[in-house]
CSV table of C-alpha atoms in Angstrom, one decimal:
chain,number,residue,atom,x,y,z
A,12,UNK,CA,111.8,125.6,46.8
A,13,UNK,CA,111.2,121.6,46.1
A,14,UNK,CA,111.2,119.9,43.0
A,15,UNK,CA,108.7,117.4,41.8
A,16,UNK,CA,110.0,115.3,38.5
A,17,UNK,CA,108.7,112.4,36.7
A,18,UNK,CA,111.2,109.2,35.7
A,19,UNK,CA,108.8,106.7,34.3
A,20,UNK,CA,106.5,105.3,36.6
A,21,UNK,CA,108.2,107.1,40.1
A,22,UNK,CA,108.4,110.6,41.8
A,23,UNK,CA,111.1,112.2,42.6
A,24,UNK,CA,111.2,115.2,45.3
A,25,UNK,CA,113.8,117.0,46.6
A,26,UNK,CA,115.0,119.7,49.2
A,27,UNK,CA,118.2,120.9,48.5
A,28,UNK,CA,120.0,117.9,51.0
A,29,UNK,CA,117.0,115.9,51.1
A,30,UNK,CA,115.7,113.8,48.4
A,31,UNK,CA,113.0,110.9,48.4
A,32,UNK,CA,111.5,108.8,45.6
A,33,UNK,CA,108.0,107.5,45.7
A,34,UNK,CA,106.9,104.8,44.0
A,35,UNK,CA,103.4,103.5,43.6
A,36,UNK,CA,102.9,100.0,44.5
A,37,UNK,CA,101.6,98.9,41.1
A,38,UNK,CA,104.7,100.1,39.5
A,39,UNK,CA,106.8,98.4,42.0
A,40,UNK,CA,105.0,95.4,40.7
A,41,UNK,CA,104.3,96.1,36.6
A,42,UNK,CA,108.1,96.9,36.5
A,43,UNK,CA,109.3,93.7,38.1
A,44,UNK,CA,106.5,91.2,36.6
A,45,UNK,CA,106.6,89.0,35.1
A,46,UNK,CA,109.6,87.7,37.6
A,47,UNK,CA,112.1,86.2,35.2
A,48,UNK,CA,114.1,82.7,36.0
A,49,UNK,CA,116.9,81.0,33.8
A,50,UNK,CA,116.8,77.9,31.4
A,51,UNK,CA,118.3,76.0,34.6
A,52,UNK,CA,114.9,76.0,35.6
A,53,UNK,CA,114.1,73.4,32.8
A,54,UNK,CA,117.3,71.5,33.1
A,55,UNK,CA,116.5,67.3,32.6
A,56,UNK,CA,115.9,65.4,35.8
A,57,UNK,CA,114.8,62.1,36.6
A,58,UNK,CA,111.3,62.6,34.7
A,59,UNK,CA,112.2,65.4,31.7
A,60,UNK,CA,111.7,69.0,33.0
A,61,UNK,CA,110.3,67.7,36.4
A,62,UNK,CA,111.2,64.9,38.9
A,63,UNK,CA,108.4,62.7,38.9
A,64,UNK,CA,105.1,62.6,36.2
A,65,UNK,CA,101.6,64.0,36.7
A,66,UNK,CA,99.9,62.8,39.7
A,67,UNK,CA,97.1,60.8,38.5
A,68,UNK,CA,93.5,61.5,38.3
A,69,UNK,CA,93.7,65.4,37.6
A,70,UNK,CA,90.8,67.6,38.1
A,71,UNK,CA,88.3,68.2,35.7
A,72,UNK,CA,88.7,64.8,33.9
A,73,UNK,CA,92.4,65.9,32.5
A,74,UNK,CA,93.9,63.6,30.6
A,75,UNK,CA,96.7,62.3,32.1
A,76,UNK,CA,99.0,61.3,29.1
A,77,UNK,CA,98.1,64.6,27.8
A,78,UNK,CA,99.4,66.4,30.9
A,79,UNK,CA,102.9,64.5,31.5
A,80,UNK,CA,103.8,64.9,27.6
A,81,UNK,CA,103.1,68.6,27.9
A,82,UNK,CA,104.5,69.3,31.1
A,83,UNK,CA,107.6,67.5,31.4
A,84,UNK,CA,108.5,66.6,28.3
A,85,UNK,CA,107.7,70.0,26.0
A,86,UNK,CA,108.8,73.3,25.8
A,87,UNK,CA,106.9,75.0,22.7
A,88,UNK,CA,103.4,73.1,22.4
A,89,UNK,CA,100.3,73.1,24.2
A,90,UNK,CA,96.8,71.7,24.1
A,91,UNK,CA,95.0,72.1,21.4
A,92,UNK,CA,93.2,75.6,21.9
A,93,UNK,CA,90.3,74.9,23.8
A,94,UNK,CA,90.6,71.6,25.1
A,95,UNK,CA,89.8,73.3,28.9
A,96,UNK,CA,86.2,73.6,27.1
A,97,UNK,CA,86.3,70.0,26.6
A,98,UNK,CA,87.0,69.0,30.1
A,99,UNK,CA,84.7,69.0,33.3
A,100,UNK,CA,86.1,72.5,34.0
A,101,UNK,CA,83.3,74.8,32.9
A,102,UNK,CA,80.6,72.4,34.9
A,103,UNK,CA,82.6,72.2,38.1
A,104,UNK,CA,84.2,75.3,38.3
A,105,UNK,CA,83.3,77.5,41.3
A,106,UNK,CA,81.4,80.9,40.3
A,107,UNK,CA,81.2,82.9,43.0
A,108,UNK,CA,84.4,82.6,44.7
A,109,UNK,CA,88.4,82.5,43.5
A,110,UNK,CA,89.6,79.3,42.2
A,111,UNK,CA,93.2,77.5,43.3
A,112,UNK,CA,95.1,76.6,40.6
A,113,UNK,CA,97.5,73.8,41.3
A,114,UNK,CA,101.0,72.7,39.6
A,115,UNK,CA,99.9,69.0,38.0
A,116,UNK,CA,103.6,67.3,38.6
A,117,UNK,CA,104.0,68.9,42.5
A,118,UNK,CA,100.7,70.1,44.0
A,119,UNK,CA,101.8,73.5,44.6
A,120,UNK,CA,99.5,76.6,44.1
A,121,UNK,CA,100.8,78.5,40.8
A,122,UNK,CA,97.4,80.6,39.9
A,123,UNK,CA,94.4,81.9,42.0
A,124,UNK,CA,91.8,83.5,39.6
A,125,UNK,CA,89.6,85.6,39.5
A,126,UNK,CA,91.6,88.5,41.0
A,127,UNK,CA,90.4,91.8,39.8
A,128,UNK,CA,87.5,90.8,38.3
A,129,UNK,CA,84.9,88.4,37.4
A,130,UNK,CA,84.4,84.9,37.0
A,131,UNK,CA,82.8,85.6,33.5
A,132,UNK,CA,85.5,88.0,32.7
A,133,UNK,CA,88.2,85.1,33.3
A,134,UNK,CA,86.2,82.7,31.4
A,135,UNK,CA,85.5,85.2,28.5
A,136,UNK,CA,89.0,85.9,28.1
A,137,UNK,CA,90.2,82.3,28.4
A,138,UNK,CA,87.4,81.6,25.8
A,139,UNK,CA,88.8,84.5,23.2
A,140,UNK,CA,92.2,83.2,23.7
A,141,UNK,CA,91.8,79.1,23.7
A,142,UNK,CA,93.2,78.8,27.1
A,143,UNK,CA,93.0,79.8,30.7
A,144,UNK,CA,94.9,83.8,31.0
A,145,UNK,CA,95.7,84.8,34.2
A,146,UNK,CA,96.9,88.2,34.8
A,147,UNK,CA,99.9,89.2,37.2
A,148,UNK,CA,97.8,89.2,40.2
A,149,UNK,CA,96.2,86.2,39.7
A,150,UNK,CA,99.8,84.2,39.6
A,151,UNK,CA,101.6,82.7,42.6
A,152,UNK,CA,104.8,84.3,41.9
A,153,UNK,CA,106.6,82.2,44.8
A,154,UNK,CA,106.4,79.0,42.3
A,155,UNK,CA,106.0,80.5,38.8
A,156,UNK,CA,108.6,82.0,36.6
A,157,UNK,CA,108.2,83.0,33.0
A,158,UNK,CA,111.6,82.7,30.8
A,159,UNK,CA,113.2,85.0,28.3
A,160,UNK,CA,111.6,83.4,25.3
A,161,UNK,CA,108.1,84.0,27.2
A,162,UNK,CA,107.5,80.6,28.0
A,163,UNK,CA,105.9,79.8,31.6
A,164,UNK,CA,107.1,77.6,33.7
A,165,UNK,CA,106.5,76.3,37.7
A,166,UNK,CA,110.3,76.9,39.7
A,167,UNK,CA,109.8,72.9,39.4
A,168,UNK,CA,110.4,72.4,36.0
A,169,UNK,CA,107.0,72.0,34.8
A,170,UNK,CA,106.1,73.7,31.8
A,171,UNK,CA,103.0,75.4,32.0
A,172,UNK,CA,102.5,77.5,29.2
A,173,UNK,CA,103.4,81.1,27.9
A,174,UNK,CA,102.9,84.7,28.5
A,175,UNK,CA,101.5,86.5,25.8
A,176,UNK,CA,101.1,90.5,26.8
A,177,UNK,CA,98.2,92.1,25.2
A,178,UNK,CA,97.2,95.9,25.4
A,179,UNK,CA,95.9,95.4,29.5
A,180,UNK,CA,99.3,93.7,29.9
A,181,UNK,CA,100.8,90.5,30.9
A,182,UNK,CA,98.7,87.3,29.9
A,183,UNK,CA,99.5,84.0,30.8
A,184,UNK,CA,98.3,81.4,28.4
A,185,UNK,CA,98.4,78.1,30.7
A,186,UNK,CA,97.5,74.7,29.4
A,187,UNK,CA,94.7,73.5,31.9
A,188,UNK,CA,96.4,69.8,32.3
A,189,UNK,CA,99.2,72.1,34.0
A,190,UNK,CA,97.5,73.2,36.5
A,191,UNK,CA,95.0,70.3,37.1
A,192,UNK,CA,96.9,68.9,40.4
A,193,UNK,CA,95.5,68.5,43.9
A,194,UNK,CA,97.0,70.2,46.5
A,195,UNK,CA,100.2,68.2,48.6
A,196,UNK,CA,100.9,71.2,50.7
């Protein structure tokens, strides 16, 4: 006779000798997300949290003072909420097809979004909230970490915001003159 039990989000079965859990993908994932790193991460280095500033001329007409103060030398504040409204984004901003998100200081993708849903669902959500929220599969989890305090940072050192769950789950509040950089990889 086998046994079927229920421990949170995975199955457990068993045969007398044999036993096997199962556990669905999406748990594997909601259970380990958002992946946690250390306040090492934000350590000082030659140029605050980060080795070297913004690169210069961001996309969407970020403002480049703007970006270096909040990404390498902050750890609470961001832009004022909705200053991504106030930039080029909105006008330039592909539509119909995921958009790369890339870490201001190094180049390196941290966000692809929409994933999961629309481009007007990513913009009305950013819009409710005052900044760009990406969900967990819209994040590049090989270059972004979130700390124990919540805040959101690139594996870098550059601050990029804070993750702010809501009833769907995580939400990561990014300041746009974050993730404003042009690819270097």
């Amino acid at each position: 006779l086998a046994t079927l039990s229920f421990t949170g989000s995975a199955s457990a079965f068993s045969t007398g000798a044999v036993s096997r859990t199962f556990v669905s993908r999406t748990a594997v994932f909601a259970e380990k997300l958002p992946i946690v790193g250390d306040e090492s991460i934000m350590a000082p280095k030659a140029h605050g949290t980060s080795e070297t500033p913004v690169q210069q001329d961001l996309l969407w007409g970020c403002d480049n003072e703007t970006a270096d103060r909040i990404c390498n030398f902050n750890r609470h504040y961001a832009e004022y909420a909705g200053y991504w409204t106030s930039t080029n984004f909105l006008k330039e901003v592909d539509r119909e097809t995921p958009t790369d998100y890339f870490d201001s200081v190094t180049g390196k993708k941290l966000f692809t979004a929409p994933i999961g849903r629309s481009m007007d669902a990513f913009l009305q959500e950013s819009a409710s909230h005052g900044w760009p929220s990406f969900r967990d599969e819209e994040v590049n989890w090989d270059y972004v970490r979130c700390l124990p305090d919540g805040e959101c940072v690139s594996v870098d050192g550059t601050h990029l915001g804070h993750n702010i769950p809501d009833k769907s789950g995580n939400r990561y509040c990014i300041n746009l003159v974050c993730v404003a950089g042009k690819p270097t990889e």
